[in-house]
Short mmCIF file of C-alpha atoms in Angstrom, two decimals:
data_model
loop_
_atom_site.label_atom_id
_atom_site.label_comp_id
_atom_site.label_asym_id
_atom_site.label_seq_id
_atom_site.Cartn_x
_atom_site.Cartn_y
_atom_site.Cartn_z
CA MET A 1 0.00 0.00 0.00
CA LEU A 2 2.53 2.57 1.18
CA SER A 3 5.06 1.30 -1.29
CA GLU A 4 2.81 2.44 -4.13
CA LEU A 5 2.78 6.07 -3.00
CA THR A 6 5.19 8.72 -4.20
CA ASP A 7 7.78 10.20 -1.88
CA GLU A 8 5.86 13.45 -1.69
CA GLN A 9 2.64 11.66 -0.73
CA LEU A 10 4.53 9.78 1.95
CA VAL A 11 5.91 13.00 3.38
CA LYS A 12 2.38 14.42 3.57
CA LEU A 13 1.21 11.33 5.40
CA ALA A 14 4.17 11.52 7.74
CA VAL A 15 3.38 15.15 8.51
CA ASP A 16 -0.15 14.00 9.31
CA ARG A 17 1.35 11.64 11.89
CA ASP A 18 1.16 8.38 9.98
CA PRO A 19 3.88 6.41 11.79
CA ASP A 20 4.55 4.05 8.88
CA ALA A 21 4.88 6.67 6.18
CA PHE A 22 8.25 7.95 7.24
CA GLY A 23 9.45 4.38 7.75
CA GLU A 24 8.68 3.74 4.10
CA ILE A 25 10.74 6.77 3.12
CA VAL A 26 13.61 5.40 5.18
CA ILE A 27 13.33 1.98 3.54
CA ARG A 28 13.37 3.61 0.11
CA TRP A 29 16.26 5.93 0.69
CA GLU A 30 18.51 4.46 3.39
CA ARG A 31 20.79 2.71 0.94
CA LYS A 32 21.16 5.73 -1.29
CA ILE A 33 21.75 8.10 1.56
CA TYR A 34 24.28 5.71 3.05
CA ALA A 35 26.08 5.52 -0.29
CA LEU A 36 26.21 9.30 -0.55
CA CYS A 37 27.52 9.58 3.00
CA TYR A 38 30.08 6.89 2.34
CA GLY A 39 31.14 8.70 -0.82
CA ILE A 40 31.86 11.79 1.25
CA LEU A 41 33.13 10.31 4.51
CA LYS A 42 34.86 7.18 3.17
CA ARG A 43 34.21 5.31 6.40
CA ASP A 44 31.50 2.76 6.98
CA ASP A 45 30.75 3.59 10.61
CA GLU A 46 30.78 7.32 9.98
CA ALA A 47 28.58 6.90 6.93
CA LYS A 48 26.08 4.81 8.89
CA ASP A 49 25.93 7.41 11.64
CA ALA A 50 25.61 10.24 9.17
CA SER A 51 22.80 8.53 7.28
CA GLN A 52 20.94 7.90 10.53
CA ASP A 53 21.40 11.52 11.48
CA THR A 54 20.11 12.51 8.07
CA PHE A 55 16.85 10.69 8.62
CA ILE A 56 16.54 12.00 12.15
CA ALA A 57 17.04 15.55 10.89
CA ALA A 58 14.58 14.97 8.06
CA PHE A 59 12.00 13.60 10.48
CA ARG A 60 12.40 16.57 12.79
CA ASN A 61 12.05 18.98 9.89
CA LEU A 62 9.23 17.26 8.04
CA GLU A 63 6.91 20.20 8.44
CA ARG A 64 9.43 22.52 6.82
CA PHE A 65 9.40 20.47 3.64
CA ARG A 66 7.33 22.56 1.29
CA GLY A 67 7.34 20.28 -1.71
CA GLU A 68 9.20 22.77 -3.88
CA ALA A 69 12.04 20.34 -4.40
CA LYS A 70 11.96 16.58 -4.76
CA VAL A 71 12.20 14.56 -1.57
CA SER A 72 15.36 12.97 -2.93
CA SER A 73 17.03 16.37 -3.39
CA TRP A 74 15.91 17.42 0.07
CA LEU A 75 17.36 14.26 1.65
CA HIS A 76 20.56 14.59 -0.36
CA ARG A 77 20.99 18.15 0.80
CA ILE A 78 20.51 17.15 4.45
CA ALA A 79 22.94 14.25 4.01
CA VAL A 80 25.62 16.42 2.43
CA ASN A 81 25.28 18.95 5.24
CA GLN A 82 25.46 16.22 7.87
CA CYS A 83 28.59 14.79 6.29
CA LEU A 84 30.34 18.10 5.84
CA THR A 85 29.54 19.06 9.42
CA ARG A 86 30.98 15.75 10.57
CA LYS A 87 34.11 16.28 8.53
CA ARG A 88 34.60 19.73 9.97
CA LYS A 89 34.09 18.40 13.50
CA ASP A 90 36.54 15.57 12.85
CA LYS A 91 39.10 18.01 11.54
CA VAL A 92 38.80 20.26 14.57
CA ARG A 93 38.93 17.23 16.84
CA SER A 94 42.07 15.86 15.21
CA GLU A 95 43.72 19.29 15.34
CA ASN A 96 42.97 19.70 19.03
CA PHE A 97 43.90 16.11 19.92
CA VAL A 98 40.89 15.87 22.14
CA ASP A 99 39.03 12.63 22.23
CA GLU A 100 35.46 13.75 22.42
CA SER A 101 32.98 11.04 21.83
CA ASP A 102 29.69 12.03 20.31
CA PRO A 103 26.86 12.44 22.77
CA LEU A 104 24.73 9.36 22.85
CA GLU A 105 22.05 9.86 20.29
CA GLU A 106 18.93 7.95 19.72
CA LYS A 107 19.45 5.52 16.86
CA ILE A 108 16.00 4.84 15.59
CA PHE A 109 16.63 3.89 11.96
CA VAL A 110 18.82 0.85 12.33
CA ALA A 111 19.03 -1.26 9.21
CA PRO A 112 18.00 -4.88 9.77
CA GLY A 113 20.84 -7.29 10.42
CA HIS A 114 19.52 -9.92 8.04
CA GLU A 115 18.08 -9.68 4.58
CA SER A 116 14.55 -10.77 3.86
CA PRO A 117 14.06 -13.05 0.83
CA SER A 118 12.63 -10.18 -1.19
CA ARG A 119 15.61 -8.03 -0.31
CA GLN A 120 17.95 -10.83 -1.32
CA THR A 121 16.20 -11.17 -4.67
CA GLU A 122 16.34 -7.44 -5.18
CA ARG A 123 20.02 -7.44 -4.34
CA LYS A 124 20.73 -10.22 -6.82
CA GLU A 125 18.87 -8.36 -9.52
CA ARG A 126 20.68 -5.17 -8.70
CA LEU A 127 24.09 -6.81 -8.93
CA ARG A 128 23.17 -8.52 -12.17
CA ALA A 129 22.05 -5.21 -13.62
CA VAL A 130 25.31 -3.57 -12.57
CA ARG A 131 27.33 -6.38 -14.09
CA LEU A 132 25.47 -6.13 -17.37
CA ALA A 133 25.84 -2.37 -17.40
CA VAL A 134 29.59 -2.57 -16.78
CA ASN A 135 29.90 -5.16 -19.52
CA ALA A 136 28.03 -2.92 -21.92
CA LEU A 137 30.43 -0.01 -21.49
CA PRO A 138 32.69 0.87 -24.42
CA PRO A 139 36.00 -0.99 -24.04
CA ASP A 140 38.13 2.03 -23.17
CA LEU A 141 35.72 3.12 -20.43
CA LYS A 142 35.24 -0.37 -19.11
CA GLU A 143 38.98 -0.80 -18.86
CA ILE A 144 39.25 2.27 -16.64
CA VAL A 145 36.39 1.08 -14.43
CA MET A 146 38.01 -2.33 -14.04
CA MET A 147 41.38 -0.84 -13.17
CA LYS A 148 39.86 1.56 -10.69
CA GLU A 149 37.26 -0.62 -9.05
CA PHE A 150 38.67 -4.12 -9.28
CA HIS A 151 42.39 -3.46 -9.21
CA GLU A 152 42.11 -0.41 -6.96
CA MET A 153 44.67 1.55 -8.91
CA THR A 154 45.02 5.27 -8.41
CA PHE A 155 44.39 7.68 -11.26
CA GLN A 156 48.14 8.25 -11.49
CA GLU A 157 48.86 4.53 -11.73
CA ILE A 158 46.24 4.12 -14.43
CA SER A 159 47.65 7.12 -16.25
CA ASP A 160 51.17 5.64 -16.14
CA GLU A 161 49.99 2.21 -17.11
CA MET A 162 47.89 3.31 -20.04
CA GLU A 163 50.21 6.14 -21.02
CA LEU A 164 47.34 8.60 -20.98
CA PRO A 165 47.20 12.09 -19.47
CA LEU A 166 45.86 12.16 -15.93
CA SER A 167 43.02 14.45 -16.97
CA THR A 168 41.96 11.94 -19.62
CA VAL A 169 41.84 9.15 -17.07
CA LYS A 170 39.67 11.22 -14.73
CA SER A 171 37.47 12.31 -17.56
CA ARG A 172 37.01 8.76 -18.85
CA LEU A 173 36.06 7.51 -15.42
CA TYR A 174 33.55 10.29 -15.07
CA THR A 175 32.09 9.44 -18.48
CA ALA A 176 31.95 5.78 -17.51
CA LEU A 177 30.09 6.60 -14.30
CA LYS A 178 27.69 8.84 -16.19
CA GLN A 179 26.98 6.08 -18.68
CA LEU A 180 26.48 3.53 -15.93
CA ARG A 181 24.09 5.90 -14.24
CA MET A 182 22.06 6.29 -17.42
CA LYS A 183 21.94 2.56 -18.05
CA LEU A 184 20.98 1.75 -14.48
CA GLN A 185 18.27 4.38 -14.23
CA ASN A 186 16.04 2.24 -16.42
CA VAL A 187 16.26 -1.02 -14.51
CA PRO A 188 13.31 -1.96 -12.29
CA VAL A 189 15.39 -2.22 -9.12
CA ASP A 190 16.89 0.77 -7.36
CA VAL A 191 20.52 0.95 -8.32
CA VAL A 192 21.11 4.68 -8.64
CA MET B 1 42.47 6.22 -32.23
CA VAL B 2 40.98 5.68 -28.81
CA ASN B 3 42.04 9.18 -27.81
CA GLU B 4 40.33 10.65 -30.84
CA MET B 5 37.21 8.66 -30.06
CA PHE B 6 37.27 9.92 -26.54
CA ASP B 7 37.87 13.58 -27.35
CA SER B 8 34.54 13.76 -29.11
CA ARG B 9 32.65 12.83 -25.97
CA LYS B 10 34.80 14.71 -23.50
CA ASN B 11 32.61 15.93 -20.69
CA THR B 12 31.95 19.61 -20.41
CA ASP B 13 30.46 19.47 -16.96
CA GLY B 14 33.45 21.17 -15.38
CA CYS B 15 33.01 19.91 -11.86
CA GLY B 16 32.01 16.44 -13.05
CA THR B 17 35.54 15.08 -13.11
CA ASP B 18 36.08 16.61 -9.70
CA ALA B 19 33.05 14.70 -8.43
CA ALA B 20 34.56 11.44 -9.68
CA ALA B 21 37.98 12.26 -8.24
CA TYR B 22 36.38 13.32 -4.96
CA LEU B 23 34.45 10.09 -4.80
CA TYR B 24 37.68 8.12 -5.04
CA GLY B 25 39.42 10.39 -2.54
CA GLU B 26 41.88 11.61 -5.11
CA LEU B 27 41.57 15.35 -4.86
CA GLY B 28 44.31 17.31 -3.17
CA PRO B 29 43.44 19.01 0.16
CA ALA B 30 42.81 22.40 -1.41
CA GLU B 31 40.80 20.94 -4.30
CA GLN B 32 38.82 18.85 -1.86
CA LYS B 33 37.97 21.85 0.25
CA ASN B 34 36.89 23.80 -2.81
CA PHE B 35 34.78 20.94 -4.05
CA GLU B 36 33.06 20.50 -0.69
CA GLU B 37 32.20 24.17 -0.61
CA HIS B 38 30.83 23.80 -4.10
CA LEU B 39 28.99 20.61 -3.16
CA ALA B 40 27.13 22.37 -0.37
CA ASN B 41 25.44 24.57 -2.96
CA CYS B 42 25.30 22.49 -6.13
CA ASP B 43 22.35 20.12 -6.48
CA SER B 44 23.66 18.74 -9.73
CA CYS B 45 26.98 17.66 -8.21
CA THR B 46 25.19 16.26 -5.18
CA GLU B 47 22.94 14.18 -7.42
CA ASP B 48 25.97 13.01 -9.40
CA LEU B 49 27.85 12.12 -6.27
CA ALA B 50 24.89 10.25 -4.80
CA ALA B 51 24.37 8.25 -8.00
CA PHE B 52 28.07 7.49 -8.43
CA SER B 53 28.28 6.43 -4.79
CA MET B 54 25.43 3.99 -5.33
CA ILE B 55 27.17 2.55 -8.37
CA ARG B 56 30.37 2.17 -6.41
CA LEU B 57 28.50 0.49 -3.59
CA SER B 58 26.98 -2.04 -5.98
CA ILE B 59 30.28 -2.68 -7.73
CA GLY B 60 31.81 -3.18 -4.29
CA GLU B 61 29.16 -5.81 -3.51
CA LEU B 62 29.89 -7.46 -6.83
CA ARG B 63 33.56 -7.52 -5.95
CA GLN B 64 32.86 -8.99 -2.53
CA GLU B 65 30.78 -11.75 -4.04
CA SER B 66 33.77 -12.73 -6.11
CA VAL B 67 35.93 -13.36 -3.05
CA PRO B 68 34.43 -16.66 -1.83
CA LYS B 69 35.09 -18.22 -5.23
CA THR B 70 38.82 -17.79 -4.82
CA ALA B 71 40.92 -20.01 -2.65
CA VAL B 72 41.18 -17.36 0.01
CA GLU B 73 38.21 -18.51 2.04
CA GLU B 74 38.33 -22.17 1.06
CA PRO B 75 40.66 -23.99 3.43
CA GLY B 76 42.73 -26.71 1.80
CA LEU B 77 42.70 -30.36 2.83
CA LEU B 78 45.87 -29.92 4.86
CA ASP B 79 44.42 -26.92 6.68
CA ARG B 80 41.29 -28.83 7.50
CA LEU B 81 43.29 -31.84 8.74
CA ARG B 82 45.45 -29.53 10.81
CA ASP B 83 42.34 -27.93 12.31
CA LEU B 84 40.91 -31.37 13.00
CA PHE B 85 44.01 -32.60 14.80
CA ALA B 86 44.46 -29.35 16.66
CA GLY B 87 41.36 -30.22 18.68
CA PHE B 88 42.80 -33.50 19.94
CA PRO B 89 44.83 -33.87 23.15
CA LEU B 90 48.62 -34.02 22.81
CA GLY B 91 48.83 -37.75 23.54
CA VAL B 92 46.29 -38.60 20.87
CA ARG B 93 48.10 -36.40 18.38
CA ALA B 94 51.44 -38.12 19.15
CA VAL B 95 49.96 -41.60 18.78
CA SER B 96 48.13 -40.77 15.57
CA GLY B 97 51.30 -39.13 14.19
CA ALA B 98 53.34 -42.24 14.95
CA LEU B 99 50.63 -44.40 13.41
CA ALA B 100 50.56 -42.29 10.27
CA ALA B 101 54.35 -42.49 9.98
CA ALA B 102 54.23 -46.29 10.40
CA ILE B 103 51.58 -46.58 7.69
CA LEU B 104 53.65 -44.44 5.35
CA ILE B 105 56.78 -46.54 5.95
CA PHE B 106 54.85 -49.75 5.40
CA ALA B 107 53.29 -48.41 2.20
CA ALA B 108 56.70 -47.32 0.89
CA PHE B 109 58.21 -50.73 1.70
CA PHE B 110 55.28 -52.51 0.04
CA ALA B 111 55.60 -50.39 -3.11
CA TYR B 112 59.33 -51.00 -3.26
CA SER B 113 58.86 -54.77 -2.88
CA LEU B 114 56.23 -54.80 -5.59
CA ILE B 115 58.48 -52.95 -8.05
CA ALA B 116 61.45 -55.18 -7.23
CA TYR B 117 59.33 -58.30 -7.68
CA LYS B 118 57.94 -57.14 -11.04
CA SER B 119 61.34 -56.21 -12.46
CA SER B 120 62.87 -59.57 -11.46
CA ASP B 121 59.85 -61.36 -12.90
CA SER B 122 60.17 -59.61 -16.29
CA GLN B 123 63.90 -60.36 -16.48
CA VAL B 124 63.25 -64.04 -15.85
CA ALA B 125 60.62 -64.06 -18.62
CA GLY B 126 63.02 -62.42 -21.12
CA GLY B 127 61.77 -58.89 -20.61
CA PRO B 128 63.18 -55.86 -22.33
CA SER B 129 66.73 -54.76 -21.78
CA GLY B 130 67.72 -51.11 -21.41
CA THR B 131 67.98 -50.65 -25.19
CA ASP B 132 64.57 -52.27 -25.69
CA ILE B 133 62.95 -49.76 -23.42
CA GLU B 134 64.32 -46.93 -25.48
CA THR B 135 62.94 -48.30 -28.74
CA ARG B 136 59.61 -49.68 -27.62
CA SER B 137 56.77 -47.37 -26.89
CA ASN B 138 54.99 -49.67 -24.47
CA PRO B 139 57.49 -51.67 -22.41
CA GLY B 140 56.43 -54.67 -20.45
CA SER B 141 53.29 -55.35 -22.47
CA ASP B 142 52.26 -56.58 -25.90
CA PRO B 143 53.35 -54.48 -28.86
CA ILE B 144 50.73 -52.01 -30.01
CA PRO B 145 49.12 -53.05 -33.29
CA ALA B 146 50.13 -50.88 -36.26
CA LYS B 147 46.59 -49.78 -36.99
CA ASP B 148 46.24 -48.36 -33.49
CA LEU B 149 49.33 -46.31 -33.96
CA GLU B 150 48.13 -44.91 -37.27
CA THR B 151 44.55 -43.99 -36.43
CA PRO B 152 44.08 -41.06 -34.09
CA GLU B 153 42.12 -41.68 -30.92
CA LYS B 154 38.46 -40.87 -31.06
CA GLN B 155 37.61 -37.55 -29.37
CA VAL B 156 35.54 -37.85 -26.27
CA PRO B 157 33.61 -34.83 -25.03
CA GLY B 158 35.27 -33.32 -21.98
CA THR B 159 38.82 -34.04 -23.06
CA THR B 160 41.64 -31.52 -22.96
CA ASP B 161 40.72 -30.11 -26.37
CA ASP B 162 37.31 -29.14 -25.10
CA LEU B 163 38.82 -27.44 -22.11
CA VAL B 164 41.08 -25.41 -24.32
CA GLU B 165 38.13 -24.44 -26.41
CA ASN B 166 36.26 -23.37 -23.29
CA GLU B 167 39.16 -21.36 -22.06
CA ASP B 168 39.13 -19.41 -25.31
CA GLY B 169 35.92 -17.85 -24.10
CA VAL B 170 37.88 -16.14 -21.36
CA ALA B 171 39.59 -13.03 -22.56
CA PRO B 172 43.33 -13.60 -22.71
CA GLN B 173 45.45 -11.06 -20.95
CA ALA B 174 48.84 -9.69 -21.77
CA GLY B 175 50.86 -11.90 -19.54
CA PRO B 176 54.54 -12.62 -19.36
CA GLY B 177 55.70 -14.11 -22.62
CA THR B 178 53.48 -12.07 -24.89
CA GLU B 179 55.08 -9.52 -27.20
CA GLU B 180 53.07 -6.66 -25.77
CA TYR B 181 54.11 -7.50 -22.28
CA ALA B 182 57.77 -7.82 -23.22
CA SER B 183 57.83 -4.55 -25.12
CA LYS B 184 56.53 -2.48 -22.20
CA PRO B 185 58.95 -1.30 -19.57
CA SER B 186 58.30 -2.84 -16.19
CA ARG B 187 56.46 -0.63 -13.76
CA ARG B 188 56.06 -0.93 -10.06
CA ILE B 189 52.47 -1.85 -9.42
CA PRO B 190 51.58 -3.15 -6.02
CA ASP B 191 50.67 -6.84 -5.78
CA GLN B 192 47.29 -7.63 -7.27
CA ARG B 193 47.23 -4.45 -9.27
CA ALA B 194 49.72 -6.01 -11.64
CA ARG B 195 46.89 -8.24 -12.85
CA LYS B 196 45.48 -5.54 -15.02
CA PRO B 197 42.91 -6.23 -17.69
CA ARG B 198 44.48 -3.98 -20.32
CA ALA B 199 44.92 -6.48 -23.13
CA VAL B 200 41.33 -7.63 -23.43
CA PRO B 201 40.56 -8.00 -27.12
CA VAL B 202 38.10 -5.44 -28.30
CA ASN B 203 36.04 -7.98 -30.20
CA GLN B 204 35.28 -9.82 -26.97
CA LEU B 205 33.92 -6.80 -25.23
CA ALA B 206 30.33 -5.77 -25.33
CA GLU B 207 29.33 -2.85 -27.50
CA ASN B 208 25.76 -2.89 -26.32
CA ASN B 209 24.68 0.52 -25.17
CA GLU B 210 21.11 -0.51 -24.46
CA PRO B 211 20.14 -0.37 -20.82
CA PRO B 212 20.22 -3.81 -19.27
CA ARG B 213 16.89 -5.51 -18.82
CA LEU B 214 16.54 -7.78 -15.88
CA SER B 215 14.09 -10.09 -17.56
CA GLU B 216 16.77 -10.87 -20.15
CA ALA B 217 19.31 -11.38 -17.47
CA ALA B 218 17.06 -13.77 -15.62
CA THR B 219 16.73 -16.01 -18.66
CA GLU B 220 20.33 -15.78 -19.80
CA ASP B 221 22.11 -16.20 -16.55
CA THR B 222 20.56 -18.69 -14.23
CA ASP B 223 23.51 -19.37 -11.96
CA ASP B 224 24.31 -17.33 -8.91
CA ASP B 225 25.58 -13.81 -9.13
CA SER B 226 28.92 -14.38 -7.57
CA LEU B 227 31.61 -13.18 -9.86
CA ARG B 228 35.30 -13.66 -10.25
CA LEU B 229 37.22 -10.66 -11.48
CA THR B 230 37.63 -12.15 -14.92
CA ASP B 231 33.94 -13.01 -15.24
CA LEU B 232 33.15 -9.44 -16.14
CA PHE B 233 35.18 -10.00 -19.27
CA ALA B 234 34.26 -13.58 -19.91
CA GLU B 235 30.53 -13.10 -19.85
CA THR B 236 30.33 -10.19 -22.22
CA GLY B 237 29.38 -12.24 -25.22
CA LYS B 238 26.84 -14.26 -23.33
CA ASP B 239 25.08 -11.36 -21.73
CA ASP B 240 24.62 -9.45 -24.92
#
């Protein structure tokens, strides 16, 4: 039932105190928000905390959501701000050499420890879609993706190895990611 | 040629390449700071970064699924035996070790006796001398009929030839011994990074720019999704 509603409809329901509506938003977006946080923070535990904080902040500010932007953009903006704030705090903390642990916060959006069968199926489909999309990349782009993702080479190492300018390597990877994004936008499971 | 091809589709998004470099943690401190300031106000870059992060996450899962197929997580027979014996008390381990050694010695003695007996038996029966062994293809047994030597053996499915044919499906890489490999100066690439996929033949790679459809995938690929690193190359033809 709830899964058939749009994000905006769910937010309206959540504002009207439907307890399940915001849960559905979390289910829909937790993976994406985690990925974004991980992309910025580069640490699993930090990214998990930041994504939880994102949903907490979103929940607290539900009534301020005016529907002018998409819910996804709104959540992304909150997530980016959470992450950048964390980074700034971490930087100050490391400069001051003070070990301040975060105040204990309520963790209400904990991802389940096990995957339900439907989640497992979805995951399999998602990975298959990604594999097909990577395979369908033009050879020169695919090569860069393989070197970067599977061989964990730096841009400089790839540049040296392929005898290409560094800027070309970066640009090709960006193009590859753009193409993957386009290909994966059309698959039935949420990949991007 | 590849460079020319690429120049035509060079991105003009300006901060796009920065988003990719940022994602992989490869911006310098100043660039990173600038990009983060930009990120705080640019919806487009935020969307890009979120989407690219999701792709990376999925590729990471794909990579993780490939790990159990390697030998890393599969303990060998010796490891398993070692683990098994490690649980026994010291006395039991000593006795079983002595027993194993005794069995090995007995087996070696038995094998030696058998060989010695056979060789003496063949000499008594007028078996082949040293020069005979050199000239005969099948010592110690009846000569092979001429027709058997002339006609090639019938091919049975699953023989070595089939395996070679199967292995052709896997994209060969520029390994030691190939001309390309020899002509390139050696570079210092850490450990596994040396196993780069740079020499994958173009004709084995997919040129399909259509978005992947899961229904197709479900019919084409019925086995599990776990993937070795080379599978991404090997399955290109099949998936398209």
